[in-house]
PDB file of C-alpha atoms in Angstrom:
ATOM      1  CA  MET A  30     -51.392  39.089 -27.388  1.00 49.00           C
ATOM      2  CA  PHE A  31     -51.393  39.003 -23.483  1.00 52.00           C
ATOM      3  CA  GLY A  32     -52.052  35.051 -23.986  1.00 55.00           C
ATOM      4  CA  ASN A  33     -49.234  34.403 -25.694  1.00 59.00           C
ATOM      5  CA  ALA A  34     -46.658  36.506 -23.389  1.00 58.00           C
ATOM      6  CA  ASP A  35     -47.623  34.753 -20.529  1.00 61.00           C
ATOM      7  CA  LEU A  36     -47.262  31.671 -21.937  1.00 56.00           C
ATOM      8  CA  ARG A  37     -43.941  31.975 -23.508  1.00 63.00           C
ATOM      9  CA  THR A  38     -42.862  33.670 -19.715  1.00 67.00           C
ATOM     10  CA  GLY A  39     -44.543  30.661 -18.339  1.00 59.00           C
ATOM     11  CA  LEU A  40     -42.503  28.211 -20.368  1.00 58.00           C
ATOM     12  CA  GLN A  41     -39.326  30.093 -20.119  1.00 66.00           C
ATOM     13  CA  ALA A  42     -39.396  29.933 -16.240  1.00 65.00           C
ATOM     14  CA  VAL A  43     -40.327  25.813 -16.619  1.00 58.00           C
ATOM     15  CA  GLY A  44     -37.145  25.467 -19.053  1.00 62.00           C
ATOM     16  CA  LYS A  45     -34.888  27.530 -16.440  1.00 64.00           C
ATOM     17  CA  ALA A  46     -36.579  25.089 -13.832  1.00 61.00           C
ATOM     18  CA  VAL A  47     -35.821  21.791 -15.728  1.00 57.00           C
ATOM     19  CA  VAL A  48     -32.117  22.937 -16.324  1.00 56.00           C
ATOM     20  CA  LEU A  49     -31.841  23.701 -12.629  1.00 60.00           C
ATOM     21  CA  ALA A  50     -32.755  20.228 -12.042  1.00 60.00           C
ATOM     22  CA  ALA A  51     -30.628  18.881 -14.604  1.00 59.00           C
ATOM     23  CA  VAL A  52     -27.798  20.204 -12.825  1.00 58.00           C
ATOM     24  CA  LEU A  53     -28.693  19.336  -9.622  1.00 59.00           C
ATOM     25  CA  VAL A  54     -29.522  15.909 -10.172  1.00 57.00           C
ATOM     26  CA  THR A  55     -25.851  15.511 -12.454  1.00 60.00           C
ATOM     27  CA  ALA A  56     -23.972  17.345  -9.511  1.00 53.00           C
ATOM     28  CA  ALA A  57     -25.953  14.518  -6.679  1.00 53.00           C
ATOM     29  CA  CYS A  58     -24.899  11.597  -9.046  1.00 54.00           C
ATOM     30  CA  THR A  59     -21.256  12.565  -9.278  1.00 55.00           C
ATOM     31  CA  ALA A  60     -18.966  10.766  -7.342  1.00 52.00           C
ATOM     32  CA  THR A  61     -16.008  12.651  -5.795  1.00 53.00           C
ATOM     33  CA  ARG A  62     -12.891  11.033  -5.459  1.00 53.00           C
ATOM     34  CA  GLU A  63     -12.187  12.644  -2.128  1.00 50.00           C
ATOM     35  CA  PRO A  64     -10.277  11.211   0.813  1.00 48.00           C
ATOM     36  CA  SER A  65     -12.247   9.305   3.348  1.00 51.00           C
ATOM     37  CA  PRO A  66     -12.054  11.849   6.655  1.00 55.00           C
ATOM     38  CA  ALA A  67      -9.968   9.535   8.430  1.00 71.00           C
ATOM     39  CA  GLY A  68      -7.576   9.229   5.189  1.00 77.00           C
ATOM     40  CA  VAL A  69      -6.225   7.109   2.526  1.00 81.00           C
ATOM     41  CA  ILE A  70      -6.646   3.580   2.390  1.00 82.00           C
ATOM     42  CA  GLU A  71      -3.446   1.841   0.563  1.00 81.00           C
ATOM     43  CA  PRO A  72      -4.696  -1.792  -0.784  1.00 81.00           C
ATOM     44  CA  SER A  73      -2.547  -4.615   0.076  1.00 82.00           C
ATOM     45  CA  TYR A  74       0.177  -5.726  -2.555  1.00 86.00           C
ATOM     46  CA  VAL A  75       1.891  -9.584  -2.788  1.00 86.00           C
ATOM     47  CA  PHE A  76       5.462  -9.952  -3.919  1.00 87.00           C
ATOM     48  CA  ALA A  77       7.380 -13.743  -4.240  1.00 87.00           C
ATOM     49  CA  ILE A  78      10.767 -14.363  -5.130  1.00 88.00           C
ATOM     50  CA  GLY A  79      11.253 -12.860  -8.645  1.00 88.00           C
ATOM     51  CA  ALA A  80       9.601  -9.752  -8.444  1.00 87.00           C
ATOM     52  CA  ASN A  81      10.805  -6.874 -10.123  1.00 89.00           C
ATOM     53  CA  LYS A  82      12.323  -3.686  -8.418  1.00 88.00           C
ATOM     54  CA  SER A  83      10.639  -1.118 -10.249  1.00 86.00           C
ATOM     55  CA  ASP A  84       7.152  -3.199  -9.648  1.00 85.00           C
ATOM     56  CA  VAL A  85       8.160  -3.274  -5.912  1.00 86.00           C
ATOM     57  CA  LEU A  86       9.438   0.568  -5.436  1.00 86.00           C
ATOM     58  CA  GLY A  87       6.239   1.732  -7.494  1.00 85.00           C
ATOM     59  CA  MET A  88       3.648  -0.085  -5.263  1.00 85.00           C
ATOM     60  CA  LEU A  89       5.360   0.461  -1.414  1.00 82.00           C
ATOM     61  CA  GLY A  90       6.938   3.797  -2.548  1.00 82.00           C
ATOM     62  CA  VAL A  91      10.389   5.169  -1.183  1.00 82.00           C
ATOM     63  CA  PRO A  92      11.619   2.704   1.384  1.00 84.00           C
ATOM     64  CA  GLN A  93      12.910   3.431   4.955  1.00 80.00           C
ATOM     65  CA  ALA A  94      16.046   2.563   4.617  1.00 78.00           C
ATOM     66  CA  GLY A  95      17.820   1.841   1.645  1.00 72.00           C
ATOM     67  CA  PRO A  96      19.227   0.975  -0.911  1.00 86.00           C
ATOM     68  CA  ARG A  97      22.500  -0.583   0.030  1.00 86.00           C
ATOM     69  CA  PHE A  98      24.837  -2.441  -2.117  1.00 88.00           C
ATOM     70  CA  ASP A  99      26.551  -5.871  -0.785  1.00 83.00           C
ATOM     71  CA  ARG A 100      29.387  -6.118  -1.786  1.00 82.00           C
ATOM     72  CA  TYR A 101      29.857  -9.269  -0.971  1.00 83.00           C
ATOM     73  CA  SER A 102      26.603 -11.048  -2.185  1.00 85.00           C
ATOM     74  CA  ASN A 103      26.067  -8.375  -5.133  1.00 87.00           C
ATOM     75  CA  LEU A 104      22.787  -8.062  -3.758  1.00 89.00           C
ATOM     76  CA  THR A 105      21.084  -4.612  -3.255  1.00 89.00           C
ATOM     77  CA  GLU A 106      18.738  -4.402   0.132  1.00 89.00           C
ATOM     78  CA  VAL A 107      15.837  -2.129   0.481  1.00 90.00           C
ATOM     79  CA  THR A 108      13.945  -1.890   3.626  1.00 89.00           C
ATOM     80  CA  TYR A 109      10.301  -1.415   4.761  1.00 88.00           C
ATOM     81  CA  SER A 110       9.320  -0.931   8.427  1.00 88.00           C
ATOM     82  CA  TYR A 111       5.892  -0.078   9.865  1.00 85.00           C
ATOM     83  CA  PRO A 112       4.375   0.882  12.961  1.00 87.00           C
ATOM     84  CA  PHE A 113       2.607  -2.362  13.325  1.00 85.00           C
ATOM     85  CA  ARG A 114       2.724  -5.755  11.909  1.00 88.00           C
ATOM     86  CA  ALA A 115       1.056  -4.825   8.276  1.00 84.00           C
ATOM     87  CA  VAL A 116       3.938  -7.258   6.551  1.00 88.00           C
ATOM     88  CA  GLN A 117       2.495 -11.249   6.490  1.00 87.00           C
ATOM     89  CA  ALA A 118       5.895 -12.774   5.524  1.00 88.00           C
ATOM     90  CA  GLU A 119       5.214 -16.729   4.495  1.00 89.00           C
ATOM     91  CA  SER A 120       8.400 -19.734   4.528  1.00 87.00           C
ATOM     92  CA  ARG A 121       8.471 -23.121   2.926  1.00 87.00           C
ATOM     93  CA  LEU A 122       9.970 -24.986   5.473  1.00 85.00           C
ATOM     94  CA  LYS A 123      11.683 -28.366   3.963  1.00 85.00           C
ATOM     95  CA  ASP A 124       9.305 -30.807   5.058  1.00 87.00           C
ATOM     96  CA  GLY A 125       6.796 -28.761   2.918  1.00 85.00           C
ATOM     97  CA  THR A 126       4.544 -26.971   5.037  1.00 88.00           C
ATOM     98  CA  THR A 127       4.553 -22.890   4.808  1.00 87.00           C
ATOM     99  CA  ARG A 128       4.900 -20.555   8.052  1.00 87.00           C
ATOM    100  CA  VAL A 129       3.474 -17.435   7.957  1.00 88.00           C
ATOM    101  CA  GLU A 130       4.337 -15.039  10.735  1.00 87.00           C
ATOM    102  CA  MET A 131       3.262 -11.415  10.716  1.00 89.00           C
ATOM    103  CA  VAL A 132       5.926  -8.523  11.184  1.00 88.00           C
ATOM    104  CA  ASP A 133       6.846  -4.955  10.747  1.00 87.00           C
ATOM    105  CA  THR A 134       9.595  -5.385   8.937  1.00 87.00           C
ATOM    106  CA  ILE A 135      10.658  -6.279   5.835  1.00 87.00           C
ATOM    107  CA  HIS A 136      14.217  -6.654   3.570  1.00 89.00           C
ATOM    108  CA  PHE A 137      13.927  -7.165   0.027  1.00 89.00           C
ATOM    109  CA  PHE A 138      17.592  -8.288  -1.821  1.00 90.00           C
ATOM    110  CA  PHE A 139      17.695  -7.429  -5.415  1.00 90.00           C
ATOM    111  CA  ASN A 140      20.265  -9.162  -7.483  1.00 90.00           C
ATOM    112  CA  GLN A 141      21.852  -7.155 -10.756  1.00 91.00           C
ATOM    113  CA  LYS A 142      18.754  -7.804 -13.207  1.00 91.00           C
ATOM    114  CA  ASN A 143      16.863  -5.530 -10.813  1.00 90.00           C
ATOM    115  CA  LEU A 144      15.096  -9.050  -9.538  1.00 91.00           C
ATOM    116  CA  VAL A 145      14.092 -10.067  -5.736  1.00 89.00           C
ATOM    117  CA  GLU A 146      15.985 -12.449  -5.028  1.00 88.00           C
ATOM    118  CA  ARG A 147      15.645 -12.732  -1.194  1.00 88.00           C
ATOM    119  CA  MET A 148      13.082 -11.316   1.028  1.00 88.00           C
ATOM    120  CA  ALA A 149      13.742 -11.734   5.129  1.00 87.00           C
ATOM    121  CA  PHE A 150      12.258  -9.755   7.824  1.00 85.00           C
ATOM    122  CA  ARG A 151      15.498 -10.773  10.087  1.00 80.00           C
ATOM    123  CA  THR A 152      19.349 -10.402   9.380  1.00 78.00           C
ATOM    124  CA  ASP A 153      22.105 -10.823  10.968  1.00 74.00           C
ATOM    125  CA  ARG A 154      23.390  -7.322  11.684  1.00 76.00           C
ATOM    126  CA  TYR A 155      27.019  -7.851  10.369  1.00 76.00           C
ATOM    127  CA  TYR A 156      26.004  -9.881   6.861  1.00 77.00           C
ATOM    128  CA  PRO A 157      22.250  -8.536   6.167  1.00 75.00           C
ATOM    129  CA  SER A 158      21.587 -10.705   3.056  1.00 75.00           C
ATOM    130  CA  PHE A 159      22.448 -13.943   3.992  1.00 76.00           C
ATOM    131  CA  THR A 160      19.264 -15.304   6.444  1.00 76.00           C
ATOM    132  CA  ASP A 161      18.842 -17.817   8.391  1.00 71.00           C
ATOM    133  CA  PHE A 162      15.442 -17.601   7.622  1.00 75.00           C
ATOM    134  CA  PRO A 163      13.714 -16.978   4.487  1.00 82.00           C
ATOM    135  CA  VAL A 164      11.001 -15.385   3.245  1.00 87.00           C
ATOM    136  CA  HIS A 165       9.232 -16.567   0.112  1.00 88.00           C
ATOM    137  CA  LYS A 166       6.100 -14.956  -0.356  1.00 90.00           C
ATOM    138  CA  VAL A 167       5.505 -11.429   1.355  1.00 90.00           C
ATOM    139  CA  THR A 168       1.609 -10.010   1.617  1.00 88.00           C
ATOM    140  CA  ILE A 169       1.712  -6.581   2.417  1.00 86.00           C
ATOM    141  CA  LEU A 170      -1.551  -5.707   4.210  1.00 86.00           C
ATOM    142  CA  PRO A 171      -3.816  -2.644   3.518  1.00 87.00           C
ATOM    143  CA  ARG A 172      -2.935   0.263   6.019  1.00 84.00           C
ATOM    144  CA  LEU A 173      -4.675   3.632   6.479  1.00 83.00           C
ATOM    145  CA  ILE A 174      -2.628   6.720   5.873  1.00 82.00           C
ATOM    146  CA  ASP A 175      -4.485   9.408   7.754  1.00 81.00           C
ATOM    147  CA  ARG A 176      -4.421  13.083   6.703  1.00 83.00           C
ATOM    148  CA  GLN A 177      -1.058  13.919   9.210  1.00 80.00           C
ATOM    149  CA  GLY A 178       0.813  10.810   6.870  1.00 77.00           C
ATOM    150  CA  ARG A 179       0.791   8.373   9.546  1.00 79.00           C
ATOM    151  CA  VAL A 180       0.651   5.015   9.065  1.00 79.00           C
ATOM    152  CA  ARG A 181      -2.453   2.994  10.940  1.00 79.00           C
ATOM    153  CA  PRO A 182      -4.050  -0.402  10.472  1.00 82.00           C
ATOM    154  CA  VAL A 183      -7.166  -0.450   8.798  1.00 80.00           C
ATOM    155  CA  ALA A 184      -9.290  -1.913  11.505  1.00 69.00           C
ATOM    156  CA  ASP A 185      -8.423   1.966  13.250  1.00 53.00           C
ATOM    157  CA  ALA A 186      -9.887   3.459  10.370  1.00 49.00           C
ATOM    158  CA  SER A 187     -13.559   1.338  10.323  1.00 48.00           C
ATOM    159  CA  HIS A 188     -13.596   1.830  13.881  1.00 46.00           C
ATOM    160  CA  SER A 189     -13.150   5.627  13.990  1.00 45.00           C
ATOM    161  CA  THR A 190     -16.316   5.979  11.814  1.00 43.00           C
ATOM    162  CA  ARG A 191     -18.605   3.657  13.265  1.00 41.00           C
ATOM    163  CA  GLN A 192     -17.719   5.976  15.897  1.00 40.00           C
ATOM    164  CA  ALA A 193     -18.424   9.037  13.712  1.00 40.00           C
ATOM    165  CA  GLU A 194     -21.472   7.754  12.353  1.00 41.00           C
ATOM    166  CA  GLY A 195     -22.862   7.041  15.838  1.00 40.00           C
TER     167      GLY A 195
END
């Protein structure tokens, strides 16, 4: 009789240990989606002429300037600015070559169908929708948004995590 009670108590203890080990292993293997200590890295986005306005605003968020309607060209202007050169602007020249520039500001001009009709990184202060040097493709590079909401280049994040690790 005493042997069965000891066996039952021992099996209960082993069962509790197995359940506890399963819980610990499950908790250790489950990845949590917390932001990194430095912040959240936003991915890169590529936009070309003809992109939809809802896609641009959905991916890049609320613009820093705009929307502003130009009555002369019937285009709506939206401007995104970054504190560093986070925009890669590609322009096709008449001779067939492509010019790529790194800039910190990009202007999107949407037509009445909410499609990107023009893009530019420099505009005229009086007639901004008529650009001398249009952009045909824009790549917004990855950027780090730290816990205070500041936007920084991703290179700063990798440098700060290397310092934290070492």
